[in-house]
Amino acid sequence: DIQMTQSPASLSASLGETVSIECLASEDIYNNLAWYQQKPGKSPQLLIYYASSLQDGVPSRFSGSGSGTQYSLKINSLESEDAATYFCLQDSEYPRTFGGGTKLELK
Amino acid sequence: QVQLQQSGAELAKPGSSVKISCKASGYTFTSYYISWIKQTTGQGLEYIGYINTGSGGTNYNEKFKGKATLTVDKSSSTAFMQLSSLTPDDSAVYYCARDYYVMDAWGQGASVTVSS
């Protein structure tokens, strides 16, 4: 199975700041990488698919980049509603595998 | 709008089985697969497998073969996952998700607690 290593595990940032979250795949996943946001007690919401495509309805302050084995999610101009856990998912091959998650706290 | 409505929380005894449902609405059911995902605090998110809602064909993560059985009822646009021979390690929140190369809509989750 492809291993997804996500960093950092937690992050604290202030309103208006920009943050980045990384995911490293154990092998090339050919941009088949999605990012999700999950708030406590809620189901995950798709933010980015195919590494850099923004899902409909997702604010443009979210962006994804990367290739090969290294991918990142960037959130510009943090807003209070961005406090959540973020995780990556590789859908290059089955079984799909997830990163361990990054908990983003707003100061 | 696209909705996946899952059945409610389950409290089950070790060794028993539970069957979780996932009723889809707002889209053509058979145009998308349904995937299932397990979430625990300790293990994070784990992919269980998917069912082709048109043909009923399935693909399971090796880890969940023998544990999970995926079925579908096209007439009611509902997918099901049965978990068998339950142990405390099966206690988790289970999600279904609409899937066509990307899982773009998820159910609200169904909590399963296994306890004697």
PDB file of C-alpha atoms in Angstrom:
ATOM      1  CA  ASP A   1       0.000   0.000   0.000  1.00  0.00           C
ATOM      2  CA  ILE A   2       1.128   3.586  -0.614  1.00  0.00           C
ATOM      3  CA  GLN A   3       2.062   5.342   2.600  1.00  0.00           C
ATOM      4  CA  MET A   4       1.098   8.996   3.016  1.00  0.00           C
ATOM      5  CA  THR A   5       3.156  11.009   5.486  1.00  0.00           C
ATOM      6  CA  GLN A   6       1.513  14.286   6.406  1.00  0.00           C
ATOM      7  CA  SER A   7       3.130  17.183   8.253  1.00  0.00           C
ATOM      8  CA  PRO A   8       2.852  18.936  10.550  1.00  0.00           C
ATOM      9  CA  ALA A   9       0.486  17.009  12.815  1.00  0.00           C
ATOM     10  CA  SER A  10      -0.694  20.280  14.320  1.00  0.00           C
ATOM     11  CA  LEU A  11      -0.388  23.923  13.494  1.00  0.00           C
ATOM     12  CA  SER A  12      -1.276  27.161  15.239  1.00  0.00           C
ATOM     13  CA  ALA A  13      -1.645  30.339  13.225  1.00  0.00           C
ATOM     14  CA  SER A  14      -3.257  33.767  13.428  1.00  0.00           C
ATOM     15  CA  LEU A  15      -6.098  35.206  11.428  1.00  0.00           C
ATOM     16  CA  GLY A  16      -4.867  36.560   8.115  1.00  0.00           C
ATOM     17  CA  GLU A  17      -1.745  34.399   8.037  1.00  0.00           C
ATOM     18  CA  THR A  18      -0.812  31.905   5.328  1.00  0.00           C
ATOM     19  CA  VAL A  19      -0.090  28.262   6.184  1.00  0.00           C
ATOM     20  CA  SER A  20       1.034  25.191   4.281  1.00  0.00           C
ATOM     21  CA  ILE A  21       0.496  21.502   4.931  1.00  0.00           C
ATOM     22  CA  GLU A  22       2.581  18.824   3.262  1.00  0.00           C
ATOM     23  CA  CYS A  23       1.981  15.251   2.190  1.00  0.00           C
ATOM     24  CA  LEU A  24       4.699  12.894   1.095  1.00  0.00           C
ATOM     25  CA  ALA A  25       3.785   9.702  -0.740  1.00  0.00           C
ATOM     26  CA  SER A  26       5.916   6.564  -0.552  1.00  0.00           C
ATOM     27  CA  GLU A  27       5.847   6.389  -4.350  1.00  0.00           C
ATOM     28  CA  ASP A  28       4.808   8.487  -7.316  1.00  0.00           C
ATOM     29  CA  ILE A  29       1.060   9.082  -7.229  1.00  0.00           C
ATOM     30  CA  TYR A  30       0.894  11.066 -10.472  1.00  0.00           C
ATOM     31  CA  ASN A  31      -1.049  14.019  -9.012  1.00  0.00           C
ATOM     32  CA  ASN A  32      -3.818  11.714  -7.787  1.00  0.00           C
ATOM     33  CA  LEU A  33      -4.050  13.561  -4.507  1.00  0.00           C
ATOM     34  CA  ALA A  34      -7.018  15.127  -2.772  1.00  0.00           C
ATOM     35  CA  TRP A  35      -7.277  17.390   0.261  1.00  0.00           C
ATOM     36  CA  TYR A  36     -10.157  17.394   2.715  1.00  0.00           C
ATOM     37  CA  GLN A  37     -11.250  19.564   5.608  1.00  0.00           C
ATOM     38  CA  GLN A  38     -13.002  18.044   8.587  1.00  0.00           C
ATOM     39  CA  LYS A  39     -14.556  19.892  11.505  1.00  0.00           C
ATOM     40  CA  PRO A  40     -15.396  18.161  14.796  1.00  0.00           C
ATOM     41  CA  GLY A  41     -18.442  15.938  14.532  1.00  0.00           C
ATOM     42  CA  LYS A  42     -18.747  16.541  10.800  1.00  0.00           C
ATOM     43  CA  SER A  43     -17.885  14.557   7.720  1.00  0.00           C
ATOM     44  CA  PRO A  44     -14.893  15.463   5.529  1.00  0.00           C
ATOM     45  CA  GLN A  45     -15.397  18.074   2.853  1.00  0.00           C
ATOM     46  CA  LEU A  46     -13.446  17.937  -0.408  1.00  0.00           C
ATOM     47  CA  LEU A  47     -11.277  20.996  -1.005  1.00  0.00           C
ATOM     48  CA  ILE A  48      -8.831  20.034  -3.754  1.00  0.00           C
ATOM     49  CA  TYR A  49      -8.650  17.118  -6.161  1.00  0.00           C
ATOM     50  CA  TYR A  50      -6.052  16.005  -8.672  1.00  0.00           C
ATOM     51  CA  ALA A  51      -3.466  17.889  -6.615  1.00  0.00           C
ATOM     52  CA  SER A  52      -4.477  21.401  -7.634  1.00  0.00           C
ATOM     53  CA  SER A  53      -8.091  21.508  -8.850  1.00  0.00           C
ATOM     54  CA  LEU A  54     -10.375  23.506  -6.581  1.00  0.00           C
ATOM     55  CA  GLN A  55     -13.679  21.829  -5.773  1.00  0.00           C
ATOM     56  CA  ASP A  56     -16.768  23.869  -6.628  1.00  0.00           C
ATOM     57  CA  GLY A  57     -17.766  26.207  -3.827  1.00  0.00           C
ATOM     58  CA  VAL A  58     -14.403  26.113  -2.056  1.00  0.00           C
ATOM     59  CA  PRO A  59     -12.903  29.553  -1.388  1.00  0.00           C
ATOM     60  CA  SER A  60      -9.992  30.544  -3.606  1.00  0.00           C
ATOM     61  CA  ARG A  61      -7.746  31.076  -0.572  1.00  0.00           C
ATOM     62  CA  PHE A  62      -7.269  27.302  -0.670  1.00  0.00           C
ATOM     63  CA  SER A  63      -4.789  25.994  -3.215  1.00  0.00           C
ATOM     64  CA  GLY A  64      -2.938  22.775  -3.875  1.00  0.00           C
ATOM     65  CA  SER A  65       0.324  22.017  -5.610  1.00  0.00           C
ATOM     66  CA  GLY A  66       2.895  19.328  -6.067  1.00  0.00           C
ATOM     67  CA  SER A  67       3.861  16.407  -8.220  1.00  0.00           C
ATOM     68  CA  GLY A  68       5.430  12.986  -7.980  1.00  0.00           C
ATOM     69  CA  THR A  69       5.603  12.159  -4.308  1.00  0.00           C
ATOM     70  CA  GLN A  70       5.380  15.650  -2.746  1.00  0.00           C
ATOM     71  CA  TYR A  71       2.211  17.680  -2.389  1.00  0.00           C
ATOM     72  CA  SER A  72       1.063  20.659  -0.404  1.00  0.00           C
ATOM     73  CA  LEU A  73      -2.071  22.512   0.599  1.00  0.00           C
ATOM     74  CA  LYS A  74      -1.810  26.255   1.096  1.00  0.00           C
ATOM     75  CA  ILE A  75      -4.365  28.380   2.876  1.00  0.00           C
ATOM     76  CA  ASN A  76      -4.027  32.126   2.360  1.00  0.00           C
ATOM     77  CA  SER A  77      -5.465  34.807   4.620  1.00  0.00           C
ATOM     78  CA  LEU A  78      -6.709  32.471   7.339  1.00  0.00           C
ATOM     79  CA  GLU A  79     -10.243  32.994   8.545  1.00  0.00           C
ATOM     80  CA  SER A  80     -11.776  31.723  11.778  1.00  0.00           C
ATOM     81  CA  GLU A  81     -13.835  29.139   9.898  1.00  0.00           C
ATOM     82  CA  ASP A  82     -10.619  27.488   8.692  1.00  0.00           C
ATOM     83  CA  ALA A  83      -9.981  25.950  12.123  1.00  0.00           C
ATOM     84  CA  ALA A  84     -10.303  22.246  11.350  1.00  0.00           C
ATOM     85  CA  THR A  85      -8.374  19.085  10.646  1.00  0.00           C
ATOM     86  CA  TYR A  86      -7.017  18.665   7.142  1.00  0.00           C
ATOM     87  CA  PHE A  87      -5.948  15.451   5.552  1.00  0.00           C
ATOM     88  CA  CYS A  88      -4.681  14.236   2.222  1.00  0.00           C
ATOM     89  CA  LEU A  89      -5.795  11.175   0.316  1.00  0.00           C
ATOM     90  CA  GLN A  90      -4.058   9.386  -2.516  1.00  0.00           C
ATOM     91  CA  ASP A  91      -6.368   7.923  -5.128  1.00  0.00           C
ATOM     92  CA  SER A  92      -3.665   6.728  -7.486  1.00  0.00           C
ATOM     93  CA  GLU A  93      -4.137   3.093  -6.589  1.00  0.00           C
ATOM     94  CA  TYR A  94      -6.230   0.871  -4.345  1.00  0.00           C
ATOM     95  CA  PRO A  95      -6.436   0.705  -1.502  1.00  0.00           C
ATOM     96  CA  ARG A  96      -6.670   4.441  -1.206  1.00  0.00           C
ATOM     97  CA  THR A  97      -4.672   5.714   1.731  1.00  0.00           C
ATOM     98  CA  PHE A  98      -4.899   8.816   3.862  1.00  0.00           C
ATOM     99  CA  GLY A  99      -2.412  11.088   5.550  1.00  0.00           C
ATOM    100  CA  GLY A 100      -2.496  11.231   9.327  1.00  0.00           C
ATOM    101  CA  GLY A 101      -4.116  14.662   9.416  1.00  0.00           C
ATOM    102  CA  THR A 102      -3.119  18.187  10.434  1.00  0.00           C
ATOM    103  CA  LYS A 103      -5.060  19.968  13.137  1.00  0.00           C
ATOM    104  CA  LEU A 104      -5.132  23.687  12.441  1.00  0.00           C
ATOM    105  CA  GLU A 105      -5.799  25.943  15.381  1.00  0.00           C
ATOM    106  CA  LEU A 106      -6.458  29.649  15.064  1.00  0.00           C
ATOM    107  CA  LYS A 107      -4.818  31.848  17.691  1.00  0.00           C
TER     108      LYS A 107
ATOM    109  CA  GLN B   1     -28.396  18.692  -3.863  1.00  0.00           C
ATOM    110  CA  VAL B   2     -26.278  15.594  -3.436  1.00  0.00           C
ATOM    111  CA  GLN B   3     -26.977  13.865  -0.131  1.00  0.00           C
ATOM    112  CA  LEU B   4     -25.857  10.624   1.423  1.00  0.00           C
ATOM    113  CA  GLN B   5     -27.956   9.789   4.460  1.00  0.00           C
ATOM    114  CA  GLN B   6     -26.541   7.103   6.709  1.00  0.00           C
ATOM    115  CA  SER B   7     -28.293   5.026   9.316  1.00  0.00           C
ATOM    116  CA  GLY B   8     -27.941   5.772  12.996  1.00  0.00           C
ATOM    117  CA  ALA B   9     -25.539   4.816  15.706  1.00  0.00           C
ATOM    118  CA  GLU B  10     -25.162   1.159  16.587  1.00  0.00           C
ATOM    119  CA  LEU B  11     -24.251  -0.502  19.858  1.00  0.00           C
ATOM    120  CA  ALA B  12     -23.277  -4.109  19.240  1.00  0.00           C
ATOM    121  CA  LYS B  13     -21.911  -7.014  21.228  1.00  0.00           C
ATOM    122  CA  PRO B  14     -18.617  -8.706  20.378  1.00  0.00           C
ATOM    123  CA  GLY B  15     -19.109 -11.471  17.841  1.00  0.00           C
ATOM    124  CA  SER B  16     -22.268  -9.973  16.381  1.00  0.00           C
ATOM    125  CA  SER B  17     -22.856  -8.165  13.078  1.00  0.00           C
ATOM    126  CA  VAL B  18     -24.206  -4.775  12.090  1.00  0.00           C
ATOM    127  CA  LYS B  19     -25.465  -3.452   8.773  1.00  0.00           C
ATOM    128  CA  ILE B  20     -25.105   0.245   7.971  1.00  0.00           C
ATOM    129  CA  SER B  21     -27.074   1.888   5.203  1.00  0.00           C
ATOM    130  CA  CYS B  22     -26.269   4.848   2.974  1.00  0.00           C
ATOM    131  CA  LYS B  23     -29.197   6.309   1.026  1.00  0.00           C
ATOM    132  CA  ALA B  24     -28.254   8.556  -1.886  1.00  0.00           C
ATOM    133  CA  SER B  25     -30.286  11.396  -3.352  1.00  0.00           C
ATOM    134  CA  GLY B  26     -29.789  14.352  -5.651  1.00  0.00           C
ATOM    135  CA  TYR B  27     -27.903  12.525  -8.407  1.00  0.00           C
ATOM    136  CA  THR B  28     -28.089   9.443 -10.617  1.00  0.00           C
ATOM    137  CA  PHE B  29     -27.178   6.702  -8.177  1.00  0.00           C
ATOM    138  CA  THR B  30     -25.680   4.271 -10.644  1.00  0.00           C
ATOM    139  CA  SER B  31     -23.368   6.873 -12.184  1.00  0.00           C
ATOM    140  CA  TYR B  32     -21.069   6.801  -9.158  1.00  0.00           C
ATOM    141  CA  TYR B  33     -19.503   4.137  -7.033  1.00  0.00           C
ATOM    142  CA  ILE B  34     -19.974   4.196  -3.267  1.00  0.00           C
ATOM    143  CA  SER B  35     -16.849   3.919  -1.143  1.00  0.00           C
ATOM    144  CA  TRP B  36     -16.690   3.199   2.573  1.00  0.00           C
ATOM    145  CA  ILE B  37     -14.201   4.618   5.051  1.00  0.00           C
ATOM    146  CA  LYS B  38     -13.467   3.882   8.701  1.00  0.00           C
ATOM    147  CA  GLN B  39     -12.381   6.631  11.089  1.00  0.00           C
ATOM    148  CA  THR B  40     -10.964   6.133  14.547  1.00  0.00           C
ATOM    149  CA  THR B  41      -9.030   8.425  16.823  1.00  0.00           C
ATOM    150  CA  GLY B  42      -6.134   6.019  16.991  1.00  0.00           C
ATOM    151  CA  GLN B  43      -5.833   4.774  13.402  1.00  0.00           C
ATOM    152  CA  GLY B  44      -7.178   7.801  11.586  1.00  0.00           C
ATOM    153  CA  LEU B  45      -8.909   7.186   8.276  1.00  0.00           C
ATOM    154  CA  GLU B  46      -8.843   3.802   6.575  1.00  0.00           C
ATOM    155  CA  TYR B  47     -10.289   2.929   3.208  1.00  0.00           C
ATOM    156  CA  ILE B  48     -12.509  -0.147   3.325  1.00  0.00           C
ATOM    157  CA  GLY B  49     -13.502  -0.550  -0.301  1.00  0.00           C
ATOM    158  CA  TYR B  50     -16.032   0.366  -2.925  1.00  0.00           C
ATOM    159  CA  ILE B  51     -19.064  -1.022  -4.671  1.00  0.00           C
ATOM    160  CA  ASN B  52     -19.984  -0.414  -8.288  1.00  0.00           C
ATOM    161  CA  THR B  53     -23.594   0.634  -7.829  1.00  0.00           C
ATOM    162  CA  GLY B  54     -24.490  -0.387 -11.358  1.00  0.00           C
ATOM    163  CA  SER B  55     -23.063  -3.911 -11.460  1.00  0.00           C
ATOM    164  CA  GLY B  56     -22.697  -4.677  -7.749  1.00  0.00           C
ATOM    165  CA  GLY B  57     -19.027  -5.440  -8.268  1.00  0.00           C
ATOM    166  CA  THR B  58     -16.795  -4.770  -5.281  1.00  0.00           C
ATOM    167  CA  ASN B  59     -13.183  -4.025  -4.444  1.00  0.00           C
ATOM    168  CA  TYR B  60     -12.034  -4.469  -0.850  1.00  0.00           C
ATOM    169  CA  ASN B  61      -8.954  -3.342   0.983  1.00  0.00           C
ATOM    170  CA  GLU B  62      -7.230  -6.610   1.938  1.00  0.00           C
ATOM    171  CA  LYS B  63      -7.386  -5.523   5.561  1.00  0.00           C
ATOM    172  CA  PHE B  64     -11.180  -5.559   5.500  1.00  0.00           C
ATOM    173  CA  LYS B  65     -11.793  -8.736   3.517  1.00  0.00           C
ATOM    174  CA  GLY B  66     -13.885 -11.023   5.655  1.00  0.00           C
ATOM    175  CA  LYS B  67     -14.858  -8.119   7.895  1.00  0.00           C
ATOM    176  CA  ALA B  68     -16.906  -5.909   5.580  1.00  0.00           C
ATOM    177  CA  THR B  69     -19.462  -6.920   2.963  1.00  0.00           C
ATOM    178  CA  LEU B  70     -20.723  -4.271   0.568  1.00  0.00           C
ATOM    179  CA  THR B  71     -24.068  -4.544  -1.178  1.00  0.00           C
ATOM    180  CA  VAL B  72     -26.431  -2.257  -3.014  1.00  0.00           C
ATOM    181  CA  ASP B  73     -30.154  -1.892  -3.686  1.00  0.00           C
ATOM    182  CA  LYS B  74     -30.540   0.125  -6.862  1.00  0.00           C
ATOM    183  CA  SER B  75     -34.309   0.342  -6.488  1.00  0.00           C
ATOM    184  CA  SER B  76     -33.909   2.469  -3.369  1.00  0.00           C
ATOM    185  CA  SER B  77     -30.554   4.105  -4.231  1.00  0.00           C
ATOM    186  CA  THR B  78     -29.106   2.638  -1.074  1.00  0.00           C
ATOM    187  CA  ALA B  79     -25.743   1.081  -0.374  1.00  0.00           C
ATOM    188  CA  PHE B  80     -25.080  -1.147   2.595  1.00  0.00           C
ATOM    189  CA  MET B  81     -22.068  -2.296   4.534  1.00  0.00           C
ATOM    190  CA  GLN B  82     -22.274  -5.269   6.850  1.00  0.00           C
ATOM    191  CA  LEU B  83     -19.558  -5.692   9.460  1.00  0.00           C
ATOM    192  CA  SER B  84     -19.272  -9.162  10.908  1.00  0.00           C
ATOM    193  CA  SER B  85     -17.609 -10.901  13.862  1.00  0.00           C
ATOM    194  CA  LEU B  86     -17.344  -7.584  15.613  1.00  0.00           C
ATOM    195  CA  THR B  87     -14.565  -6.847  18.095  1.00  0.00           C
ATOM    196  CA  PRO B  88     -13.814  -3.669  20.064  1.00  0.00           C
ATOM    197  CA  ASP B  89     -11.326  -2.742  17.292  1.00  0.00           C
ATOM    198  CA  ASP B  90     -14.301  -2.288  14.980  1.00  0.00           C
ATOM    199  CA  SER B  91     -15.617   0.566  17.115  1.00  0.00           C
ATOM    200  CA  ALA B  92     -15.406   3.592  14.846  1.00  0.00           C
ATOM    201  CA  VAL B  93     -17.310   6.064  12.745  1.00  0.00           C
ATOM    202  CA  TYR B  94     -18.008   4.662   9.304  1.00  0.00           C
ATOM    203  CA  TYR B  95     -18.591   6.912   6.330  1.00  0.00           C
ATOM    204  CA  CYS B  96     -19.936   6.271   2.874  1.00  0.00           C
ATOM    205  CA  ALA B  97     -18.842   8.524   0.051  1.00  0.00           C
ATOM    206  CA  ARG B  98     -19.864   9.121  -3.534  1.00  0.00           C
ATOM    207  CA  ASP B  99     -16.951   8.137  -5.706  1.00  0.00           C
ATOM    208  CA  TYR B 100     -15.973   8.808  -9.295  1.00  0.00           C
ATOM    209  CA  TYR B 101     -12.180   9.057  -9.293  1.00  0.00           C
ATOM    210  CA  VAL B 102     -12.577  11.325  -6.272  1.00  0.00           C
ATOM    211  CA  MET B 103     -14.762  11.010  -3.207  1.00  0.00           C
ATOM    212  CA  ASP B 104     -16.616  14.278  -3.480  1.00  0.00           C
ATOM    213  CA  ALA B 105     -19.556  13.866  -1.117  1.00  0.00           C
ATOM    214  CA  TRP B 106     -19.664  11.989   2.171  1.00  0.00           C
ATOM    215  CA  GLY B 107     -22.432  10.800   4.413  1.00  0.00           C
ATOM    216  CA  GLN B 108     -22.733  12.146   7.929  1.00  0.00           C
ATOM    217  CA  GLY B 109     -21.132   9.043   9.404  1.00  0.00           C
ATOM    218  CA  ALA B 110     -22.468   6.120  11.422  1.00  0.00           C
ATOM    219  CA  SER B 111     -20.986   5.402  14.812  1.00  0.00           C
ATOM    220  CA  VAL B 112     -20.492   1.757  15.739  1.00  0.00           C
ATOM    221  CA  THR B 113     -19.603   0.863  19.301  1.00  0.00           C
ATOM    222  CA  VAL B 114     -18.712  -2.723  20.138  1.00  0.00           C
ATOM    223  CA  SER B 115     -19.001  -3.504  23.788  1.00  0.00           C
ATOM    224  CA  SER B 116     -20.230  -6.319  25.981  1.00  0.00           C
TER     225      SER B 116
END
